[in-house]
Structure formats: structure tokens, C-alpha cells
Short mmCIF file of C-alpha atoms in Angstrom, two decimals:
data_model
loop_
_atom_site.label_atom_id
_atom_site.label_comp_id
_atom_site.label_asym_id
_atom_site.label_seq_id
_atom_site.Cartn_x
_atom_site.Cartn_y
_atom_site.Cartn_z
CA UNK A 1 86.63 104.30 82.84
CA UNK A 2 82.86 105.11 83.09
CA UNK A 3 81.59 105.56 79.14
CA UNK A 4 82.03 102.68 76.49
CA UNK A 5 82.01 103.02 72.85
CA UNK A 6 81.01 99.75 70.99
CA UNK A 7 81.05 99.32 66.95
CA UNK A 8 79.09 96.32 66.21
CA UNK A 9 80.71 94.25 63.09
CA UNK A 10 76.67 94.30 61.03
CA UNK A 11 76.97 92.58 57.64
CA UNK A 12 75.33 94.76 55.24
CA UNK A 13 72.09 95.97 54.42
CA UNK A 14 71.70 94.65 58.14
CA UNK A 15 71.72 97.55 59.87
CA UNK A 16 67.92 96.93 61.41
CA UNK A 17 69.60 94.60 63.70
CA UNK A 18 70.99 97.35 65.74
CA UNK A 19 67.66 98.35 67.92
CA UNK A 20 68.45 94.98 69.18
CA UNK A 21 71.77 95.32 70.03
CA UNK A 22 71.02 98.51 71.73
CA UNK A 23 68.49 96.64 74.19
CA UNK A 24 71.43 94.37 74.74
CA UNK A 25 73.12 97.62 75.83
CA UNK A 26 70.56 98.61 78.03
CA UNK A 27 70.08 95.51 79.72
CA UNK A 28 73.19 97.16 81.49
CA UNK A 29 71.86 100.76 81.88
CA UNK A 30 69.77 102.97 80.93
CA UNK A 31 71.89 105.68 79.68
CA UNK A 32 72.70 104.42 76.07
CA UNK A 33 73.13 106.60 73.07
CA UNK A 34 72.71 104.80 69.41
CA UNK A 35 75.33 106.23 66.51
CA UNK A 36 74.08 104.37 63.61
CA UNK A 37 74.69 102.92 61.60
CA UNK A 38 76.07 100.28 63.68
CA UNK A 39 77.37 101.90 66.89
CA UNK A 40 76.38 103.06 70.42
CA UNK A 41 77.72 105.10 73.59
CA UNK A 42 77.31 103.71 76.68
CA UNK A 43 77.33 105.03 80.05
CA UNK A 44 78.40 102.61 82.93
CA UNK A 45 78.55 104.32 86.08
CA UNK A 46 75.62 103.37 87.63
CA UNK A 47 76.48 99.59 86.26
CA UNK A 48 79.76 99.58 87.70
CA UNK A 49 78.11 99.94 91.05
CA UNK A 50 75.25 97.57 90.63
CA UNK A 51 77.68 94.93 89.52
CA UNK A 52 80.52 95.14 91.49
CA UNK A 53 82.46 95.10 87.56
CA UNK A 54 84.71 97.75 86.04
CA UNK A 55 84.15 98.92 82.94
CA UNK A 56 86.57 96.39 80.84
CA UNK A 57 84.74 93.63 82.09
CA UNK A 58 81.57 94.41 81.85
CA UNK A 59 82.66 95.19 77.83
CA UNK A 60 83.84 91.38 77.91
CA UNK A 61 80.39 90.55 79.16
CA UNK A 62 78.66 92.61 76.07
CA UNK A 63 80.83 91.21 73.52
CA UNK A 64 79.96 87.51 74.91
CA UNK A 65 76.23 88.04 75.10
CA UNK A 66 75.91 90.18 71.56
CA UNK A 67 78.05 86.89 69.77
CA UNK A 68 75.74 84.31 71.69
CA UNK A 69 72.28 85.99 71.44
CA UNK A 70 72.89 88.71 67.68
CA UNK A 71 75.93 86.24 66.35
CA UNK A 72 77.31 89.63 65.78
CA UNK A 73 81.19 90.79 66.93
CA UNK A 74 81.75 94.23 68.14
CA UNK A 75 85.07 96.28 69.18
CA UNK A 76 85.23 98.22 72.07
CA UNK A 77 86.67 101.24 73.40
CA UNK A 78 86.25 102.80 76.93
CA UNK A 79 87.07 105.75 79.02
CA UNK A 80 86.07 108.26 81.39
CA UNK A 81 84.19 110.46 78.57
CA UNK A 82 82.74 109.74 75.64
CA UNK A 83 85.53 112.04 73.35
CA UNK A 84 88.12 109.85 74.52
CA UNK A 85 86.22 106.49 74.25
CA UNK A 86 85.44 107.09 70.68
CA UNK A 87 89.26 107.96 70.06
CA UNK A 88 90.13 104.34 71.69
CA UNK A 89 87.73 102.65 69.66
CA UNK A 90 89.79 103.30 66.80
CA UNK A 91 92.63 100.99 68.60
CA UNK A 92 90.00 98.35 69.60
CA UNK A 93 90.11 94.88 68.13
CA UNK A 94 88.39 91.95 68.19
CA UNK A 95 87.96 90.87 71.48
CA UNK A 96 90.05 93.25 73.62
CA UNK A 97 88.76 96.59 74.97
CA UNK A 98 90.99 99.59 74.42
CA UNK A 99 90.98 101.04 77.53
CA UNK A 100 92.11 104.82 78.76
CA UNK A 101 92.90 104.77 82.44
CA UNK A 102 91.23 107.32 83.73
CA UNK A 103 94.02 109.42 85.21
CA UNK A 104 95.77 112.65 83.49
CA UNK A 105 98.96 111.38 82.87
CA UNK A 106 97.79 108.77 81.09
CA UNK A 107 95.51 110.61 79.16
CA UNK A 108 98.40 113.05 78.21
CA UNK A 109 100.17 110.07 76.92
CA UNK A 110 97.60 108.76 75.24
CA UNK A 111 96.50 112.09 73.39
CA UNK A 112 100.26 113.31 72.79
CA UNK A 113 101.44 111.89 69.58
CA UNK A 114 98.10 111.54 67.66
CA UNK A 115 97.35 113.66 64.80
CA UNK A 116 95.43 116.37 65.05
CA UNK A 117 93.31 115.33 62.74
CA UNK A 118 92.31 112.26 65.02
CA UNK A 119 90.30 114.25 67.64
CA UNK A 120 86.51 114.17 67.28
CA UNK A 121 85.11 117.38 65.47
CA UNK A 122 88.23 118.43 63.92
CA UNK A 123 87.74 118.79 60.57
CA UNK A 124 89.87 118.29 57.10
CA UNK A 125 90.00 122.40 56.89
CA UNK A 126 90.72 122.82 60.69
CA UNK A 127 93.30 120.30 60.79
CA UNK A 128 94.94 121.79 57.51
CA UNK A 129 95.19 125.56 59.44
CA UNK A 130 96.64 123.76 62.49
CA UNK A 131 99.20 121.96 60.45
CA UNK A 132 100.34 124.51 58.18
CA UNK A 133 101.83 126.03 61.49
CA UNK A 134 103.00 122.78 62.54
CA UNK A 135 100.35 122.24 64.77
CA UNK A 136 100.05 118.38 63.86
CA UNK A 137 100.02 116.36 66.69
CA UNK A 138 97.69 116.93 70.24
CA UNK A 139 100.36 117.00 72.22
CA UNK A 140 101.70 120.32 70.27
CA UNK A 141 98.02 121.77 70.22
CA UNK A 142 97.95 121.31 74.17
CA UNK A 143 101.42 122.83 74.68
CA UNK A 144 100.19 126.11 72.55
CA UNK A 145 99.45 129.32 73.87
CA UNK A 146 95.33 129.70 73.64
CA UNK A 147 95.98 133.36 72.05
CA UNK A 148 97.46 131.55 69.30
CA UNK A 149 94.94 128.45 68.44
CA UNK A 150 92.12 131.48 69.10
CA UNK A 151 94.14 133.52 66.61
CA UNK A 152 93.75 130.55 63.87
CA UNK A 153 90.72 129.41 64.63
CA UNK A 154 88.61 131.40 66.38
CA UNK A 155 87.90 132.05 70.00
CA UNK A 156 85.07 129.32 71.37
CA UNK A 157 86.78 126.92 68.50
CA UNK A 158 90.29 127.20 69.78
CA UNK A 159 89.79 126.95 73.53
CA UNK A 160 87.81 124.24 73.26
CA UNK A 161 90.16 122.57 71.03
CA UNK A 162 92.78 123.32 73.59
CA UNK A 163 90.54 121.69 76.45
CA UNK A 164 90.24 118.60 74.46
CA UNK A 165 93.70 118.12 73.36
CA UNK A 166 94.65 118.24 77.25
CA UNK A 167 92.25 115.17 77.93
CA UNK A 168 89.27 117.68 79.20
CA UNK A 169 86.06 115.83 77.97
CA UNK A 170 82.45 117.98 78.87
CA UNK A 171 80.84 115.86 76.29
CA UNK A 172 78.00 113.46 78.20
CA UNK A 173 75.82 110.46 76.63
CA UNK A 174 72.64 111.76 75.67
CA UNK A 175 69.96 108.66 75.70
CA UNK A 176 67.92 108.34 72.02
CA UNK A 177 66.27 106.08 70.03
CA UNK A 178 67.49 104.90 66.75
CA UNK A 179 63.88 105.10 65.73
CA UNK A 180 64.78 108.95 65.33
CA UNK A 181 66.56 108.25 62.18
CA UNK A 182 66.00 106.69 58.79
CA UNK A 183 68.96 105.56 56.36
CA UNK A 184 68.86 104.23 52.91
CA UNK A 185 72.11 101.69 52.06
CA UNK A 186 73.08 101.54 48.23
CA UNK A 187 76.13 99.00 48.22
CA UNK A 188 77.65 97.95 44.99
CA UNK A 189 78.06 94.38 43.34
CA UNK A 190 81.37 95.38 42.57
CA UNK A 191 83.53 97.99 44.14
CA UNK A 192 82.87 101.04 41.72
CA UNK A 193 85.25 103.67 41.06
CA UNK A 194 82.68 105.80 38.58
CA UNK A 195 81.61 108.91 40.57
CA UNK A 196 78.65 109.04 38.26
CA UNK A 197 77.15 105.50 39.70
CA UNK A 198 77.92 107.32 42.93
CA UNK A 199 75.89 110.09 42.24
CA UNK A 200 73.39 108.10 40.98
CA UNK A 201 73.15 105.97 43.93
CA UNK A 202 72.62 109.18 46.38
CA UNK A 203 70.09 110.03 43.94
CA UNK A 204 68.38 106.55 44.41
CA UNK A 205 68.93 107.25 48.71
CA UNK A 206 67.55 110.56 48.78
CA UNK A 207 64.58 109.80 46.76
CA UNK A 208 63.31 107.00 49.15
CA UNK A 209 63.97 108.57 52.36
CA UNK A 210 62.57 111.79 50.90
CA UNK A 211 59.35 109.15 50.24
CA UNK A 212 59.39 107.16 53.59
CA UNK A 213 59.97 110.52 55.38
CA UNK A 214 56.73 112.14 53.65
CA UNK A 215 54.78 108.85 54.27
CA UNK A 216 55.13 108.89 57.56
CA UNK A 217 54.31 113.01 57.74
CA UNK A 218 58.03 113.99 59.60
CA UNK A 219 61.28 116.10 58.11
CA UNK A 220 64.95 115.87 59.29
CA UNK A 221 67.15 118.32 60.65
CA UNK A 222 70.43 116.39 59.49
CA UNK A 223 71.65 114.61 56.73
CA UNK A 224 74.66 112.12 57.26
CA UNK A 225 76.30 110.54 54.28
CA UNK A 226 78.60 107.37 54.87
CA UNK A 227 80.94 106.07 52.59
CA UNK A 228 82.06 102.39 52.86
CA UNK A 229 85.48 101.54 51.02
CA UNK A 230 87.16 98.20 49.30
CA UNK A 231 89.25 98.20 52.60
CA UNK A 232 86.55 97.61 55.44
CA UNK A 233 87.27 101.62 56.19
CA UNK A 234 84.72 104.22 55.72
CA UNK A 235 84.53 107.97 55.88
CA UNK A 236 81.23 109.85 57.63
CA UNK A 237 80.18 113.41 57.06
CA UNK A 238 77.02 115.01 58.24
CA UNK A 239 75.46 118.44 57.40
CA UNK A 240 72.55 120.19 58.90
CA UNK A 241 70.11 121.84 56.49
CA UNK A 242 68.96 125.01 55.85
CA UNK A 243 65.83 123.86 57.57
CA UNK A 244 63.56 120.72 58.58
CA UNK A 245 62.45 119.10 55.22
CA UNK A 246 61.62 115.96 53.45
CA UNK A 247 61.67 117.40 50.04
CA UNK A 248 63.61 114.89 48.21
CA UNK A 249 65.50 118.02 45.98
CA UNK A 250 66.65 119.51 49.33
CA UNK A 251 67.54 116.08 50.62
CA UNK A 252 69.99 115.05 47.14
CA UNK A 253 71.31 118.45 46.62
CA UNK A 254 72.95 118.34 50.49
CA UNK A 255 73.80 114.88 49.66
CA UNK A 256 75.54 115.74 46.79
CA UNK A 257 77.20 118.78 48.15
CA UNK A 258 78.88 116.04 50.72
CA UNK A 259 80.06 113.67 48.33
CA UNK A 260 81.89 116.26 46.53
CA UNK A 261 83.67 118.12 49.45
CA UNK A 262 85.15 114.32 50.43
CA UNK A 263 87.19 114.99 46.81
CA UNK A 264 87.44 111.24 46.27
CA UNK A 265 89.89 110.47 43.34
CA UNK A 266 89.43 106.93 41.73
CA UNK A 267 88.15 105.57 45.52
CA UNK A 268 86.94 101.92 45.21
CA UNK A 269 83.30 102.88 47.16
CA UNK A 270 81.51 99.44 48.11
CA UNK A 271 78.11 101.02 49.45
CA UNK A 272 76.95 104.84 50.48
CA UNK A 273 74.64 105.12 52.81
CA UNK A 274 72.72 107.91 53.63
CA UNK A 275 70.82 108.57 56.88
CA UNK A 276 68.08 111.40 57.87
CA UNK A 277 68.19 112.17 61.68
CA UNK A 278 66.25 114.77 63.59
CA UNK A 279 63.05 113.80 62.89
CA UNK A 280 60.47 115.50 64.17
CA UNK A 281 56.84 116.23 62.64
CA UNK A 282 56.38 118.09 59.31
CA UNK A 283 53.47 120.13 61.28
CA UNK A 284 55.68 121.57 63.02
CA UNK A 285 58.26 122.47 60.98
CA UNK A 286 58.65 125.89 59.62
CA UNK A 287 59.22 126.69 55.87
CA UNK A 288 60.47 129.61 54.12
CA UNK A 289 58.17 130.76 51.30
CA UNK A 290 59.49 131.28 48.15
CA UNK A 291 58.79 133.11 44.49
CA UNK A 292 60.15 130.16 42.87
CA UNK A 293 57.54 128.73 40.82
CA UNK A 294 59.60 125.89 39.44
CA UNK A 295 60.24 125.20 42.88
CA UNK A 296 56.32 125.54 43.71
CA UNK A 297 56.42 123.16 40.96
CA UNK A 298 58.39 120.64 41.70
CA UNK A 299 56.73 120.17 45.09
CA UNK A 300 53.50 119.50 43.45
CA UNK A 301 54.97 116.86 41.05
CA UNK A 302 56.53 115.40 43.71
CA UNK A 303 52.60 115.45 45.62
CA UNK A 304 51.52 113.41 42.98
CA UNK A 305 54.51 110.93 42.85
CA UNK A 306 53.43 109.95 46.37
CA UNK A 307 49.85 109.42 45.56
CA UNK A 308 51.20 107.75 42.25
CA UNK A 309 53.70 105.59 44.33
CA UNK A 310 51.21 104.44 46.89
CA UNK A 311 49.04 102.81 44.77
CA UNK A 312 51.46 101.61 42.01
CA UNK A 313 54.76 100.53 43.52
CA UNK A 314 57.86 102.35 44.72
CA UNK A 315 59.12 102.26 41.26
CA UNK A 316 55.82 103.17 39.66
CA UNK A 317 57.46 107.39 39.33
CA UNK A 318 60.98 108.08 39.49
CA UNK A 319 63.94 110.45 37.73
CA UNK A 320 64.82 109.71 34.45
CA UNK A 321 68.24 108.79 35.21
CA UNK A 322 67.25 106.14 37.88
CA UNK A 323 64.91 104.65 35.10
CA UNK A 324 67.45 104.77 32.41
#
């Protein structure tokens, strides 16, 4: 077990803590991958040899130090890639590391009677297809024939799902900086079931990191809306945009578009949160021209919100339905 995936227990509106808990991280190597809001990938193979420690104890190590030096908890989960440490995370408690040994028959057993549904990049619709043919479980998936998951789901989709539901992880950690990112939290005083204050909060999201995004002269690639529920649980779904922007209609229109393909009925939603990643600088983004003039339009107006903004207070321009 070489790769650890640690969720860090941040109260809200805390998530700035986490550069600091990813230093903790790297205090043990180098190789450390954030997933905010409040999580991180770790790669421990060169730390297992340095410190003479296996995996699972070196996790016991990180939990100690990020209570004693952040006062925050964390669960982990660990093993020998990063699909299947994020998949053991899910069984991780408080202070005991799920752990998949890192041999096949294990994995086999540990992959066999999950849902489908449970492995990392299978979506709602994909996992619907698979189960309609009674697909449901991995262990079904990895005893299929290839020509018939590449029959239902496409050819590159189906043998990779194939690979992955036999334990075969190619994924790697990829080292990055939570500085590449920039989220906006909107939690609730009371758990709201009215889609429209929903809608209304994304609204309130999108507009500031459109703002903070054009203040500091970058665009994102990727928008990535989370959605925190009455029960501790929360669902995450990210979409990559037509292209780079930090136009704050492009930003609530994809967030919107999100919020509705979740379909929530009546969910008790205690905070959204909605995070721009990719950032790289506006210079250097491309941007499709248009004959729109309302959309000409809009950019303008939005121009001289900024200036407006900057010298009057966030609050100084915004939409009429955030003011009312």
C-alpha cells in the first residue's frame, strides 16, 4: 500500500486551513495532490523507504500530528493506487486506516460486491446502462466479456471500466497546489429545502468568484459544484466549460446546469459550494467571438461592476435578485 487518501474533518467556511494541512502532508513527501475542498492524495513510496514505516503507520503518524498541530481529525484510506485508495476512504473512520492489501486476490475481494456505481468516474447514466443489464456489482462488470461492456458503453469507456473493476489502477498522483483553485461556500442557517434559495445561493458563488477571478486577471477551465446535506454526506459534480472564462454568466449558467442534473427532490442542502479550478491567465486564454450584442453587452456592464465594486464595496453592484 503505496498511495494514501486523507479527508480532513474542516468545520465550515474553514476550508483555508487546508494549504496547511497539505504541508503537513508533505513533510512526508513530496508527491502530494490537494482535492479540495478538504482532501489530498498522497504518495508514500519514497517515505516508506526513508522511514523504515508502511503505509498504515505512517497514516497513524498524520492523523496524530494534523490533531496536535491543525486540531483537525481526518479519515484515511490507503492502497497501492490512488482509484482504490479513494474507494477505501469511503470505509475509513475515525482513527483507523482502511487499508487494501496490495495483492490481487484481495483486491478482487474487495472490488467484488460493490456497486457499480461505487467506482471512481462512473457516472449516474453509466451506472444506469450497466444495471439495466444487470451489470450492478464490480465483480459482474469484471466477469463480462469486453465485447459486451464496449457494446454498452463504448470502446475506450468499457475496457477501461473492465481494467478497473479487476483492481487495474494506471491512475498516478499528480503534485498541485491548491492555490490553483478558488471556491466560494454559501452554507445555510437552517437546512433549506427551497431550490430557489439554492439557486440563489449559486448565483451569489458564481458572482464572486467570477469577481475574484477577474481581479486577479486568470479564467478556469473547470467548474465543481459541491453539495453538503443535513446528514454530514455530500454529493460533488464537476463540468469543464466550453472554454477558459471568468465571465460570471458563463460561470452561473454551468453552475446551474449542475444543480439541476443532481434532480434533488425536497433534499435538506446545508451549504453549496462552488469551486473554479484550472486557472491559468486570462492573456492567454482564447475566446470565441460572437454576434451577440447583448452578450457584448453584458460583458461591458459587468467591466464597470468591477471598477464600481473596487472602489465601493463588494456589494456596491449586484443582480437584482441577490439585492432583493
Amino acid at each position: 500500500m503505496t498511495i494514501l487518501c486523507v479527508r480532513f474533518h474542516l468545520p465550515p467556511m474553514h476550508e483555508a486551513a487546508l494549504p496547511g494541512l497539505i504541508g503537513l502532508l508533505e513533510e512526508f513527501t513530496p508527491v502530494v495532490e490537494a482535492l479540495p475542498p478538504d482532501g489530498a492524495l498522497a504518495d508514500l513510496r519514497g517515505a516508506e523507504r526513508y522511514f523504515g514505516r508502511g503505509a498504515v503507520e505512517l497514516a497513524s503518524v498524520i492523523r496524530v500530528r494534523a490533531l496536535a498541530l491543525h486540531g483537525v481529525d481526518c479519515v484515511i484510506g490507503a492502497g497501492p493506487g490512488p482509484m482504490l485508495a479513494r474507494m477505501a476512504l469511503r470505509d475509513a473512520r475515525p482513527g483507523l486506516t482502511r487499508a487494501v492489501p496490495d495483492e490481487p486476490d484481495a483486491i478482487a475481494e474487495f472490488l467484488a460486491g460493490r456497486p457499480v456505481a461505487a467506482l471512481p468516474g462512473v457516472g449516474p447514466a453509466t451506472a444506469r446502462t450497466l444495471c439495466e443489464y444487470g451489470l450492478d456489482t464490480l465483480g459482474r462488470v469484471a466477469g463480462a466479456p469486453l465485447s459486451t461492456l464496449q457494446r454498452l458503453i463504448g470502446a475506450k469507456a468499457g475496457r477501461e471500466l473492465r481494467e478497473r473493476a479487476n483492481g487495474v489502477d494506471r491512475g498516478r498522483v499528480v503534485p498541485n497546489a491548491v492555490s490553483r483553485s478558488l471556491a466560494a461556500e454559501r452554507p445555510f442557517d437552517l437546512d433549506e429545502l427551497d431550490p430557489g434559495r439554492h439557486r440563489g445561493a449559486l448565483l451569489s458563488a458564481a458572482e464572486e468568484i467570477g469577481a475574484r477571478l477577474r481581479a486577479v486577471e486568470k479564467v478556469c477551465r473547470t467548474l465543481t459544484l459541491t453539495v453538503r446535506y443535513a446528514d454530514r454526506t455530500s454529493t460533488t459534480r464537476s463540468r469543464t466549460l466550453a472554454e477558459p472564462t471568468a465571465h460570471s454568466a458563463a460561470l452561473t449558467r454551468a453552475a446551474y446546469g449542475m444543480y439541476e442534473a443532481l434532480g434533488l427532490q425536497r433534499a435538506r442542502v446545508r451549504a453549496l459550494v462552488l469551486r473554479a479550478e484550472g486557472l491559468t491567465p486570462a492573456d492567454q486564454a482564447a475566446h470565441q467571438l460572437t454576434f451577440d450584442p447583448v452578450d457584448e453587452k453584458v460583458r461591458r456592464i459587468e467591466e464597470v461592476a468591477d471598477r464600481a465594486r473596487a472602489k465601493f464595496g463588494p456589494r456596491a453592484v449586484m443582480p437584482g435578485t441577490l439585492a432583493a
